[in-house]
Amino acid sequence: MSGRPVSVGSLLRSAPPDRLPEIVAGHLRDWFPVDDVEVLLSDLTLTALWPVLDPGSPVGGPLEQRCFGSQEPVTDTGSGRVLLPLTTWGDRLGVLRIRLSAAPDPALVTELTVVADELALALRAADKDTDRYRQVARRQRLTMAAELQWDLLPGRSLRGERFVLAGQLDPAYAMYGDHYDWSLTDDRLTLTVLNGYGDGMEAALLTTVAVNAMRNARRSGANIVEQAELASDAVYARYGGAAHVATLLLELDLAGGSMEAVDAGSPRALIARNGDISTVTFEQQLPLGMFGDSRYETQKFQLEQGDRLLVVSDGVHAATPGGRPPYGEAGLLTALRRTRLQPPTEAVGTVIRALREYHAGDDQEDDAVIVCLDWLRASA
């Protein structure tokens, strides 16, 4: 069709939140040489890409997975397919699969990439107003505890000029109290990783109290010490010391790489630097909510350009399936070394898969969280 295409962004903003894929498919057919369109969304485990427009159409194959993993467009001239990542602020949602009636050229791929970016942003915004996309992403029913945990998460990954960040929880459909949270403001990146006490709904509710207390403090301008103290007071007021939350609070100065930490009986932190992996040693303080009026202090360490920081909960490093040695002693470093050339979004999945393999069919006794942060460079 001749003429200038209408703005797909304006179409998406005026569309019902559950009809975004149909709006994009219609726009592509009207303005581009397109024979077929499918929107593929990742499931909760980040291992498969599932169709939205036609649930009976093929799931994502190797090319779609390559697009999702690399976050780069993939063209298959033999089939006329163009695969485009659906990503917003570094959070990977899925892949837009387009089959063209004409050979793809770089200019056309660039135009289609703009459409994919607009769709990704709209999908992220629509998530709270429709269940359609979450129903595609979940391939089995979640426990109530897992439902709470997924609603509490900030996202699966985040990217900025100076960093790449990703997190993953396992098992995806039956989580308990392990969790992560993050926030970016100016040159400060705040990251928290939690080991909730207990099992099932009680653990999820405990984590919910702690996370929201820290968010409340953070959004009021509090530093990480004040965040820890407010959360500890809130948990103690609710549980009277009968339950607590082991938490690591981190705040990174993205301009210079200096890191402040509050270690409240925390998950483990490791730094991968120039091929070596070392444990970050903290002076451990009391878990949040163990006692009333707990007070905390910060500790500091320095990241260097190209460093990778990994934080794992006790469901990772302390796992002892079938009486085997703790995974942190036997398998974690091996798994981390495999991730050396992977971006954080892929590295977290590699560690989780290795943990599952270590269980060798035994049920996980605890849920597990891993967060991976790459600090890319200091400011010029």
mmCIF file of C-alpha atoms in Angstrom, residues 37-338:
data_model
loop_
_atom_site.group_PDB
_atom_site.id
_atom_site.type_symbol
_atom_site.label_atom_id
_atom_site.label_comp_id
_atom_site.label_asym_id
_atom_site.label_seq_id
_atom_site.Cartn_x
_atom_site.Cartn_y
_atom_site.Cartn_z
ATOM 1 C CA VAL A 37 1.927 -13.006 11.743
ATOM 2 C CA GLU A 38 2.281 -14.697 15.120
ATOM 3 C CA VAL A 39 3.108 -13.330 18.555
ATOM 4 C CA LEU A 40 5.069 -15.806 20.683
ATOM 5 C CA LEU A 41 5.386 -15.282 24.432
ATOM 6 C CA SER A 42 7.847 -16.981 26.749
ATOM 7 C CA ASP A 43 6.535 -19.323 29.406
ATOM 8 C CA LEU A 44 7.407 -18.821 33.072
ATOM 9 C CA THR A 45 10.446 -21.081 32.866
ATOM 10 C CA LEU A 46 11.867 -19.167 29.865
ATOM 11 C CA THR A 47 12.277 -22.468 28.005
ATOM 12 C CA ALA A 48 9.543 -22.273 25.341
ATOM 13 C CA LEU A 49 7.759 -19.660 23.200
ATOM 14 C CA TRP A 50 3.995 -20.091 22.857
ATOM 15 C CA PRO A 51 1.664 -18.609 20.197
ATOM 16 C CA VAL A 52 -0.988 -16.062 21.130
ATOM 17 C CA LEU A 53 -2.958 -15.356 17.926
ATOM 18 C CA ASP A 54 -3.388 -18.996 16.908
ATOM 19 C CA PRO A 55 -2.820 -21.312 19.885
ATOM 20 C CA GLY A 56 -2.663 -24.239 17.481
ATOM 21 C CA SER A 57 0.234 -22.836 15.458
ATOM 22 C CA PRO A 58 3.807 -24.105 16.036
ATOM 23 C CA VAL A 59 5.653 -23.129 19.182
ATOM 24 C CA GLY A 60 8.950 -21.365 18.756
ATOM 25 C CA GLY A 61 11.665 -23.527 17.230
ATOM 26 C CA PRO A 62 15.461 -23.111 17.138
ATOM 27 C CA LEU A 63 15.355 -19.864 15.117
ATOM 28 C CA GLU A 64 12.817 -18.291 17.449
ATOM 29 C CA GLN A 65 14.847 -19.401 20.450
ATOM 30 C CA ARG A 66 17.962 -17.896 18.872
ATOM 31 C CA CYS A 67 16.163 -14.590 18.406
ATOM 32 C CA PHE A 68 14.889 -14.683 21.999
ATOM 33 C CA GLY A 69 18.316 -15.535 23.395
ATOM 34 C CA SER A 70 20.416 -13.158 21.291
ATOM 35 C CA GLN A 71 17.884 -10.326 21.333
ATOM 36 C CA GLU A 72 18.702 -9.680 17.679
ATOM 37 C CA PRO A 73 16.455 -9.952 14.581
ATOM 38 C CA VAL A 74 16.749 -13.245 12.720
ATOM 39 C CA THR A 75 15.859 -13.561 9.025
ATOM 40 C CA ASP A 76 15.255 -16.849 7.227
ATOM 41 C CA THR A 77 15.323 -16.027 3.525
ATOM 42 C CA GLY A 78 14.320 -19.557 2.552
ATOM 43 C CA SER A 79 10.950 -19.324 4.292
ATOM 44 C CA GLY A 80 10.579 -15.536 4.155
ATOM 45 C CA ARG A 81 10.368 -15.360 7.942
ATOM 46 C CA VAL A 82 11.548 -12.442 10.013
ATOM 47 C CA LEU A 83 11.837 -12.990 13.778
ATOM 48 C CA LEU A 84 12.002 -9.964 16.051
ATOM 49 C CA PRO A 85 12.550 -9.837 19.824
ATOM 50 C CA LEU A 86 9.770 -8.415 21.979
ATOM 51 C CA THR A 87 11.703 -6.613 24.684
ATOM 52 C CA THR A 88 11.214 -3.513 26.775
ATOM 53 C CA TRP A 89 13.876 -2.019 29.081
ATOM 54 C CA GLY A 90 15.739 -5.284 28.689
ATOM 55 C CA ASP A 91 12.818 -7.436 29.895
ATOM 56 C CA ARG A 92 12.355 -10.255 27.369
ATOM 57 C CA LEU A 93 8.705 -11.012 26.629
ATOM 58 C CA GLY A 94 8.835 -13.128 23.488
ATOM 59 C CA VAL A 95 9.238 -12.990 19.711
ATOM 60 C CA LEU A 96 7.229 -11.493 16.848
ATOM 61 C CA ARG A 97 7.205 -13.994 13.958
ATOM 62 C CA ILE A 98 6.399 -12.574 10.505
ATOM 63 C CA ARG A 99 6.267 -14.410 7.180
ATOM 64 C CA LEU A 100 6.775 -12.053 4.253
ATOM 65 C CA SER A 101 5.575 -12.356 0.672
ATOM 66 C CA ALA A 102 8.752 -10.552 -0.485
ATOM 67 C CA ALA A 103 12.410 -11.047 0.347
ATOM 68 C CA PRO A 104 13.350 -9.168 3.533
ATOM 69 C CA ASP A 105 15.803 -6.302 3.131
ATOM 70 C CA PRO A 106 17.563 -4.322 5.907
ATOM 71 C CA ALA A 107 15.296 -1.274 5.558
ATOM 72 C CA LEU A 108 12.164 -3.413 5.875
ATOM 73 C CA VAL A 109 13.562 -5.268 8.889
ATOM 74 C CA THR A 110 14.285 -1.919 10.543
ATOM 75 C CA GLU A 111 10.669 -0.808 10.021
ATOM 76 C CA LEU A 112 9.349 -4.090 11.369
ATOM 77 C CA THR A 113 11.622 -3.785 14.403
ATOM 78 C CA VAL A 114 9.919 -0.502 15.280
ATOM 79 C CA VAL A 115 6.563 -2.297 15.214
ATOM 80 C CA ALA A 116 7.917 -5.067 17.482
ATOM 81 C CA ASP A 117 9.272 -2.496 19.952
ATOM 82 C CA GLU A 118 5.913 -0.718 20.112
ATOM 83 C CA LEU A 119 4.125 -4.031 20.678
ATOM 84 C CA ALA A 120 6.522 -5.027 23.472
ATOM 85 C CA LEU A 121 5.956 -1.739 25.284
ATOM 86 C CA ALA A 122 2.176 -2.090 24.921
ATOM 87 C CA LEU A 123 2.222 -5.704 26.166
ATOM 88 C CA ARG A 124 4.162 -4.658 29.247
ATOM 89 C CA ALA A 125 1.713 -1.850 29.960
ATOM 90 C CA ALA A 126 -1.357 -4.076 29.383
ATOM 91 C CA ASP A 127 -0.205 -6.825 31.723
ATOM 92 C CA LYS A 128 -2.158 -5.545 34.733
ATOM 93 C CA ASP A 129 -5.389 -5.067 32.769
ATOM 94 C CA THR A 130 -5.857 -8.447 31.103
ATOM 95 C CA ASP A 131 -5.078 -12.079 31.941
ATOM 96 C CA ARG A 132 -4.692 -13.121 28.303
ATOM 97 C CA TYR A 133 -0.920 -12.922 28.100
ATOM 98 C CA ARG A 134 -0.329 -14.473 31.521
ATOM 99 C CA GLN A 135 -2.573 -17.367 30.564
ATOM 100 C CA VAL A 136 -0.333 -18.024 27.560
ATOM 101 C CA ALA A 137 2.828 -17.810 29.674
ATOM 102 C CA ARG A 138 1.718 -20.316 32.306
ATOM 103 C CA ARG A 139 1.531 -23.914 31.103
ATOM 104 C CA GLN A 140 0.099 -25.332 34.310
ATOM 105 C CA ARG A 141 -1.701 -24.013 37.336
ATOM 106 C CA LEU A 142 0.306 -22.030 39.871
ATOM 107 C CA THR A 143 0.097 -22.562 43.598
ATOM 108 C CA MET A 144 -1.384 -19.622 45.473
ATOM 109 C CA ALA A 145 2.067 -18.876 46.907
ATOM 110 C CA ALA A 146 3.568 -18.759 43.413
ATOM 111 C CA GLU A 147 0.755 -16.461 42.258
ATOM 112 C CA LEU A 148 1.710 -13.989 44.980
ATOM 113 C CA GLN A 149 5.388 -14.245 44.122
ATOM 114 C CA TRP A 150 4.958 -13.641 40.383
ATOM 115 C CA ASP A 151 2.792 -10.581 41.044
ATOM 116 C CA LEU A 152 5.469 -9.239 43.378
ATOM 117 C CA LEU A 153 8.375 -9.508 40.925
ATOM 118 C CA PRO A 154 9.649 -6.348 39.180
ATOM 119 C CA GLY A 155 10.353 -8.248 35.935
ATOM 120 C CA ARG A 156 12.693 -10.924 34.618
ATOM 121 C CA SER A 157 15.506 -8.725 33.338
ATOM 122 C CA LEU A 158 16.538 -5.088 33.078
ATOM 123 C CA ARG A 159 19.096 -3.305 30.935
ATOM 124 C CA GLY A 160 20.684 0.118 31.069
ATOM 125 C CA GLU A 161 23.632 1.889 29.503
ATOM 126 C CA ARG A 162 26.026 0.617 32.170
ATOM 127 C CA PHE A 163 24.520 -2.686 33.302
ATOM 128 C CA VAL A 164 22.572 -5.813 32.412
ATOM 129 C CA LEU A 165 20.523 -7.560 35.112
ATOM 130 C CA ALA A 166 18.472 -10.764 35.173
ATOM 131 C CA GLY A 167 16.791 -12.962 37.749
ATOM 132 C CA GLN A 168 15.089 -16.335 37.798
ATOM 133 C CA LEU A 169 13.044 -18.294 40.330
ATOM 134 C CA ASP A 170 12.548 -22.057 40.471
ATOM 135 C CA PRO A 171 10.318 -24.011 40.610
ATOM 136 C CA ALA A 172 8.247 -21.531 38.614
ATOM 137 C CA TYR A 173 4.847 -23.013 39.464
ATOM 138 C CA ALA A 174 5.368 -23.751 43.170
ATOM 139 C CA MET A 175 7.564 -21.085 44.751
ATOM 140 C CA TYR A 176 7.642 -20.273 48.452
ATOM 141 C CA GLY A 177 9.530 -17.381 50.021
ATOM 142 C CA ASP A 178 12.630 -16.737 47.905
ATOM 143 C CA HIS A 179 12.424 -13.542 45.914
ATOM 144 C CA TYR A 180 14.267 -10.640 44.301
ATOM 145 C CA ASP A 181 13.464 -6.981 43.701
ATOM 146 C CA TRP A 182 15.203 -4.087 41.964
ATOM 147 C CA SER A 183 14.809 -0.423 41.115
ATOM 148 C CA LEU A 184 16.741 2.022 38.932
ATOM 149 C CA THR A 185 16.839 5.739 39.710
ATOM 150 C CA ASP A 186 19.395 8.067 38.136
ATOM 151 C CA ASP A 187 22.819 6.421 38.623
ATOM 152 C CA ARG A 188 21.699 4.200 41.512
ATOM 153 C CA LEU A 189 20.600 0.591 41.062
ATOM 154 C CA THR A 190 19.038 -1.006 44.142
ATOM 155 C CA LEU A 191 18.854 -4.795 44.297
ATOM 156 C CA THR A 192 17.481 -7.077 47.027
ATOM 157 C CA VAL A 193 17.459 -10.869 47.212
ATOM 158 C CA LEU A 194 15.481 -12.642 49.923
ATOM 159 C CA ASN A 195 15.273 -16.079 51.546
ATOM 160 C CA GLY A 196 11.804 -16.222 53.101
ATOM 161 C CA TYR A 197 11.287 -18.351 56.211
ATOM 162 C CA GLY A 198 8.906 -21.295 56.030
ATOM 163 C CA ASP A 199 6.847 -22.917 53.287
ATOM 164 C CA GLY A 200 3.859 -22.294 51.055
ATOM 165 C CA MET A 201 1.503 -19.391 51.582
ATOM 166 C CA GLU A 202 2.991 -18.379 54.928
ATOM 167 C CA ALA A 203 6.420 -17.934 53.339
ATOM 168 C CA ALA A 204 4.935 -15.986 50.420
ATOM 169 C CA LEU A 205 2.991 -13.690 52.763
ATOM 170 C CA LEU A 206 6.098 -13.087 54.872
ATOM 171 C CA THR A 207 8.093 -12.153 51.776
ATOM 172 C CA THR A 208 5.276 -9.887 50.600
ATOM 173 C CA VAL A 209 5.394 -7.955 53.882
ATOM 174 C CA ALA A 210 9.179 -7.584 53.713
ATOM 175 C CA VAL A 211 9.355 -6.574 50.038
ATOM 176 C CA ASN A 212 6.593 -3.996 50.313
ATOM 177 C CA ALA A 213 8.091 -2.542 53.480
ATOM 178 C CA MET A 214 11.433 -2.082 51.693
ATOM 179 C CA ARG A 215 9.670 -0.585 48.666
ATOM 180 C CA ASN A 216 7.745 1.786 50.923
ATOM 181 C CA ALA A 217 10.982 3.000 52.488
ATOM 182 C CA ARG A 218 12.837 3.195 49.159
ATOM 183 C CA ARG A 219 10.050 5.168 47.477
ATOM 184 C CA SER A 220 10.141 7.608 50.398
ATOM 185 C CA GLY A 221 13.806 8.293 49.685
ATOM 186 C CA ALA A 222 15.278 5.998 52.362
ATOM 187 C CA ASN A 223 18.732 4.460 51.940
ATOM 188 C CA ILE A 224 19.297 0.704 52.145
ATOM 189 C CA VAL A 225 19.979 0.804 55.905
ATOM 190 C CA GLU A 226 16.642 2.512 56.509
ATOM 191 C CA GLN A 227 14.967 0.086 54.099
ATOM 192 C CA ALA A 228 16.313 -2.874 56.072
ATOM 193 C CA GLU A 229 15.317 -1.380 59.422
ATOM 194 C CA LEU A 230 11.777 -0.499 58.354
ATOM 195 C CA ALA A 231 11.272 -3.949 56.840
ATOM 196 C CA SER A 232 12.660 -5.630 59.953
ATOM 197 C CA ASP A 233 10.305 -3.609 62.166
ATOM 198 C CA ALA A 234 7.343 -4.450 59.923
ATOM 199 C CA VAL A 235 8.092 -8.183 59.928
ATOM 200 C CA TYR A 236 8.663 -8.218 63.698
ATOM 201 C CA ALA A 237 5.434 -6.298 64.316
ATOM 202 C CA ARG A 238 3.540 -8.917 62.296
ATOM 203 C CA TYR A 239 5.270 -12.101 63.475
ATOM 204 C CA GLY A 240 6.871 -11.207 66.815
ATOM 205 C CA GLY A 241 10.157 -12.909 65.928
ATOM 206 C CA ALA A 242 8.532 -16.234 65.019
ATOM 207 C CA ALA A 243 9.424 -15.697 61.350
ATOM 208 C CA HIS A 244 12.220 -13.793 59.661
ATOM 209 C CA VAL A 245 13.623 -13.004 56.215
ATOM 210 C CA ALA A 246 17.300 -13.449 55.322
ATOM 211 C CA THR A 247 18.006 -10.597 52.922
ATOM 212 C CA LEU A 248 20.867 -9.039 51.008
ATOM 213 C CA LEU A 249 20.316 -5.394 50.085
ATOM 214 C CA LEU A 250 22.670 -3.866 47.521
ATOM 215 C CA GLU A 251 22.969 -0.414 45.994
ATOM 216 C CA LEU A 252 25.307 0.115 43.045
ATOM 217 C CA ASP A 253 26.693 3.454 41.925
ATOM 218 C CA LEU A 254 26.498 2.844 38.178
ATOM 219 C CA ALA A 255 28.878 5.688 37.394
ATOM 220 C CA GLY A 256 31.799 4.422 39.481
ATOM 221 C CA GLY A 257 31.022 0.816 40.391
ATOM 222 C CA SER A 258 31.042 1.225 44.174
ATOM 223 C CA MET A 259 28.605 -1.099 45.932
ATOM 224 C CA GLU A 260 27.018 -0.671 49.346
ATOM 225 C CA ALA A 261 25.548 -3.747 51.012
ATOM 226 C CA VAL A 262 23.436 -4.634 54.022
ATOM 227 C CA ASP A 263 23.820 -8.326 54.777
ATOM 228 C CA ALA A 264 20.867 -9.413 56.908
ATOM 229 C CA GLY A 265 21.654 -13.125 57.219
ATOM 230 C CA SER A 266 21.863 -13.143 53.513
ATOM 231 C CA PRO A 267 21.903 -15.146 50.328
ATOM 232 C CA ARG A 268 25.394 -15.728 48.881
ATOM 233 C CA ALA A 269 27.104 -13.241 46.577
ATOM 234 C CA LEU A 270 29.931 -14.091 44.179
ATOM 235 C CA ILE A 271 31.975 -12.029 41.729
ATOM 236 C CA ALA A 272 33.233 -13.407 38.411
ATOM 237 C CA ARG A 273 36.276 -11.404 37.315
ATOM 238 C CA ASN A 274 38.782 -12.237 34.583
ATOM 239 C CA GLY A 275 37.864 -15.920 34.630
ATOM 240 C CA ASP A 276 38.014 -16.289 38.423
ATOM 241 C CA ILE A 277 35.033 -16.587 40.773
ATOM 242 C CA SER A 278 35.296 -15.409 44.372
ATOM 243 C CA THR A 279 32.821 -15.189 47.230
ATOM 244 C CA VAL A 280 32.016 -11.740 48.583
ATOM 245 C CA THR A 281 32.596 -11.887 52.337
ATOM 246 C CA PHE A 282 30.270 -9.835 54.503
ATOM 247 C CA GLU A 283 29.948 -9.308 58.226
ATOM 248 C CA GLN A 284 26.593 -11.014 58.673
ATOM 249 C CA GLN A 285 23.858 -9.175 60.525
ATOM 250 C CA LEU A 286 20.530 -10.429 61.845
ATOM 251 C CA PRO A 287 17.783 -11.479 59.407
ATOM 252 C CA LEU A 288 14.932 -9.024 59.027
ATOM 253 C CA GLY A 289 12.286 -9.413 61.737
ATOM 254 C CA MET A 290 14.216 -11.685 64.095
ATOM 255 C CA PHE A 291 14.207 -9.081 66.898
ATOM 256 C CA GLY A 292 12.524 -5.755 67.528
ATOM 257 C CA ASP A 293 14.427 -2.520 66.851
ATOM 258 C CA SER A 294 17.203 -4.258 64.885
ATOM 259 C CA ARG A 295 19.780 -1.849 63.514
ATOM 260 C CA TYR A 296 21.979 -2.372 60.467
ATOM 261 C CA GLU A 297 25.198 -1.055 58.959
ATOM 262 C CA THR A 298 26.470 -0.947 55.393
ATOM 263 C CA GLN A 299 29.581 -2.582 54.021
ATOM 264 C CA LYS A 300 31.263 -1.524 50.793
ATOM 265 C CA PHE A 301 33.076 -3.217 47.959
ATOM 266 C CA GLN A 302 34.130 -2.177 44.487
ATOM 267 C CA LEU A 303 33.119 -3.630 41.131
ATOM 268 C CA GLU A 304 35.561 -3.390 38.262
ATOM 269 C CA GLN A 305 34.709 -2.878 34.617
ATOM 270 C CA GLY A 306 33.335 -6.121 33.179
ATOM 271 C CA ASP A 307 32.617 -7.723 36.572
ATOM 272 C CA ARG A 308 29.705 -10.125 36.966
ATOM 273 C CA LEU A 309 27.939 -10.253 40.337
ATOM 274 C CA LEU A 310 25.860 -13.334 41.107
ATOM 275 C CA VAL A 311 23.538 -13.665 44.090
ATOM 276 C CA VAL A 312 22.002 -17.040 44.956
ATOM 277 C CA SER A 313 19.585 -18.068 47.685
ATOM 278 C CA ASP A 314 20.083 -21.055 49.980
ATOM 279 C CA GLY A 315 17.819 -23.070 47.696
ATOM 280 C CA VAL A 316 20.755 -22.955 45.264
ATOM 281 C CA HIS A 317 23.963 -23.053 47.295
ATOM 282 C CA ALA A 318 22.674 -25.201 50.199
ATOM 283 C CA ALA A 319 20.644 -27.743 48.184
ATOM 284 C CA THR A 320 21.483 -31.340 49.264
ATOM 285 C CA PRO A 321 19.257 -33.602 47.143
ATOM 286 C CA GLY A 322 19.414 -37.279 48.015
ATOM 287 C CA GLY A 323 21.989 -36.613 50.731
ATOM 288 C CA ARG A 324 24.562 -35.392 48.213
ATOM 289 C CA PRO A 325 27.051 -32.659 49.192
ATOM 290 C CA PRO A 326 25.645 -29.108 49.085
ATOM 291 C CA TYR A 327 25.287 -27.879 45.518
ATOM 292 C CA GLY A 328 27.259 -24.757 46.412
ATOM 293 C CA GLU A 329 30.284 -26.902 47.150
ATOM 294 C CA ALA A 330 29.937 -29.429 44.350
ATOM 295 C CA GLY A 331 28.233 -27.801 41.410
ATOM 296 C CA LEU A 332 27.670 -24.060 41.645
ATOM 297 C CA LEU A 333 31.131 -22.919 40.554
ATOM 298 C CA THR A 334 31.082 -25.381 37.655
ATOM 299 C CA ALA A 335 27.714 -24.060 36.516
ATOM 300 C CA LEU A 336 28.852 -20.449 36.858
ATOM 301 C CA ARG A 337 31.928 -21.070 34.733
ATOM 302 C CA ARG A 338 29.648 -22.327 31.944
#
